Amino acid sequence: MSAALNIPSLIARLGRRVPGPFVSLHFVAGLEVARRLKWLEPPAELEGRSFAITVEDLGLRSSFVVRNGAFRPQWDRAGGGGAELELGAKLADFLALMRAETDADTLFFQRRLRISGDTELGLIVKNWLDASPRPAWLQKMSGAGSGVGVP
């Protein structure tokens, strides 16, 4: 019997081949749209700070910095280093965080969220994200199937 096609593994292999700047440009564009729509406004404490987010099951890593209150791509010269704070998780866990279905503490203690770098900065980001309002469409998305947000 032949082995079944492992889709997550295939996506991860492809994701690791996507150039980091390409991933960062798209990710930062999404953050900027959210910021401009007032869904995700970075607090002053994040000014000039650098971040990296890795979607581990997709093999995608995005590096960015906050400059003048806006998200900007950060080009990794050393091939993966340089971020003051790095977060890593699977796509489903990041989506659960975005929808406020779970919190960062829960994922961290369940070893589903990896955090490394500046701990104080990590706490600032965690508190900021916990306090950020979720857009109505995102809340409805999280309730599909649970009865929440469904008329």
Coordinates of C-alpha atoms in Angstrom, one line a residue:
M1 CA 0.0 0.0 0.0
S2 CA 1.5 3.4 -1.0
A3 CA 1.9 6.1 1.6
A4 CA -0.8 8.8 1.7
L5 CA 0.0 12.2 0.4
N6 CA 1.0 14.3 3.4
I7 CA -0.4 17.8 2.5
P8 CA 0.9 19.7 5.6
S9 CA 4.4 18.3 5.0
L10 CA 4.2 19.3 1.3
I11 CA 3.1 22.8 2.2
A12 CA 5.9 23.1 4.8
R13 CA 8.5 22.0 2.2
L14 CA 7.1 24.6 -0.3
G15 CA 6.9 27.3 2.5
R16 CA 10.6 26.9 3.4
R17 CA 11.5 27.6 -0.2
V18 CA 9.6 30.9 -0.4
P19 CA 12.1 33.8 0.1
G20 CA 11.7 35.5 3.5
P21 CA 11.3 39.0 2.0
F22 CA 8.4 37.8 -0.1
V23 CA 6.6 36.3 2.9
S24 CA 7.4 39.5 5.0
L25 CA 6.0 41.8 2.3
H26 CA 2.7 40.0 2.2
F27 CA 2.4 39.6 6.0
V28 CA 3.2 43.2 6.7
A29 CA 0.7 44.3 4.0
G30 CA -2.0 42.4 6.0
L31 CA -0.8 44.1 9.3
E32 CA -0.9 47.5 7.6
V33 CA -4.4 46.9 6.3
A34 CA -5.5 46.0 9.8
R35 CA -3.8 49.1 11.2
R36 CA -5.3 51.4 8.7
L37 CA -8.7 50.0 9.5
K38 CA -8.0 50.7 13.2
W39 CA -8.2 47.0 14.0
L40 CA -4.6 46.7 15.1
E41 CA -2.8 49.8 16.2
P42 CA 0.6 49.2 17.7
P43 CA 1.3 50.9 21.1
A44 CA 4.1 53.4 21.4
E45 CA 6.2 50.8 23.3
L46 CA 6.6 48.8 20.0
E47 CA 8.2 51.7 18.2
G48 CA 11.5 50.6 16.6
R49 CA 11.2 47.1 17.9
S50 CA 11.7 44.0 15.6
F51 CA 9.6 40.9 15.5
A52 CA 9.4 37.6 13.7
I53 CA 6.4 35.3 13.3
T54 CA 6.8 31.7 12.1
V55 CA 3.9 29.7 11.0
E56 CA 5.6 26.4 11.8
D57 CA 3.4 24.0 9.9
L58 CA 3.6 26.0 6.7
G59 CA 7.3 26.8 7.0
L60 CA 6.7 30.5 6.7
R61 CA 8.6 33.2 8.6
S62 CA 7.9 36.9 8.5
S63 CA 10.2 39.6 10.0
F64 CA 9.0 43.1 10.6
V65 CA 9.6 46.2 12.6
V66 CA 7.3 49.0 13.9
R67 CA 8.4 52.4 12.5
N68 CA 6.5 55.7 13.0
G69 CA 3.5 53.7 14.2
A70 CA 3.4 51.5 11.1
F71 CA 4.5 47.9 10.3
R72 CA 7.4 47.6 7.9
P73 CA 9.2 44.5 6.6
Q74 CA 12.6 43.7 8.1
W75 CA 15.0 42.1 5.8
D76 CA 17.0 39.3 7.5
R77 CA 20.6 39.7 6.5
A78 CA 21.8 36.8 8.6
G79 CA 19.2 34.4 7.4
G80 CA 16.9 34.1 10.4
G81 CA 18.3 36.2 13.2
G82 CA 17.9 39.8 14.3
A83 CA 14.4 39.8 15.7
E84 CA 14.0 41.0 19.3
L85 CA 10.9 38.9 19.8
E86 CA 10.0 35.7 17.9
L87 CA 6.7 33.9 18.0
G88 CA 6.1 30.5 16.5
A89 CA 3.0 28.3 16.3
K90 CA 0.9 26.3 13.9
L91 CA -1.6 28.2 11.6
A92 CA -4.6 26.9 13.5
D93 CA -3.2 28.2 16.8
F94 CA -2.5 31.6 15.3
L95 CA -6.1 31.7 13.9
A96 CA -7.5 30.8 17.4
L97 CA -5.5 33.7 18.9
M98 CA -6.8 36.1 16.2
R99 CA -10.4 35.0 16.9
A100 CA -9.9 35.2 20.7
E101 CA -10.9 31.5 21.0
T102 CA -7.8 31.0 23.1
D103 CA -5.2 33.2 24.7
A104 CA -1.4 33.3 24.4
D105 CA -0.9 32.0 27.9
T106 CA -2.9 28.9 27.3
L107 CA -1.1 28.1 24.1
F108 CA 2.3 28.8 25.7
F109 CA 1.7 26.5 28.6
Q110 CA 0.4 23.8 26.3
R111 CA 3.6 24.2 24.4
R112 CA 1.7 25.2 21.2
L113 CA 3.1 28.7 21.1
R114 CA 6.9 29.3 21.1
I115 CA 8.1 32.6 22.3
S116 CA 11.8 33.6 22.4
G117 CA 13.7 36.8 22.8
D118 CA 12.9 39.9 24.9
T119 CA 10.5 38.8 27.6
E120 CA 9.3 42.3 28.5
L121 CA 8.5 43.0 24.9
G122 CA 6.7 39.6 24.7
L123 CA 4.5 40.7 27.6
I124 CA 3.7 44.1 26.0
V125 CA 2.7 42.3 22.8
K126 CA 0.6 39.7 24.6
N127 CA -1.3 42.4 26.6
W128 CA -1.7 44.5 23.5
L129 CA -3.1 41.6 21.4
D130 CA -5.4 40.5 24.3
A131 CA -6.8 44.0 24.6
S132 CA -7.2 44.6 20.8
P133 CA -10.8 44.5 19.6
R134 CA -11.7 41.9 17.0
P135 CA -13.6 43.0 13.9
A136 CA -17.2 41.7 13.7
W137 CA -16.4 39.5 10.7
L138 CA -13.6 37.8 12.6
Q139 CA -15.9 37.2 15.6
K140 CA -18.6 35.7 13.3
M141 CA -16.0 33.5 11.7
S142 CA -15.0 32.1 15.1
G143 CA -18.7 31.3 15.9
A144 CA -19.5 29.3 12.8
G145 CA -20.5 25.9 14.1
S146 CA -20.8 26.9 17.7
G147 CA -23.9 29.0 17.4
V148 CA -22.0 32.1 18.4
G149 CA -22.4 35.0 15.9
V150 CA -25.0 33.0 13.8
P151 CA -28.4 34.7 13.4

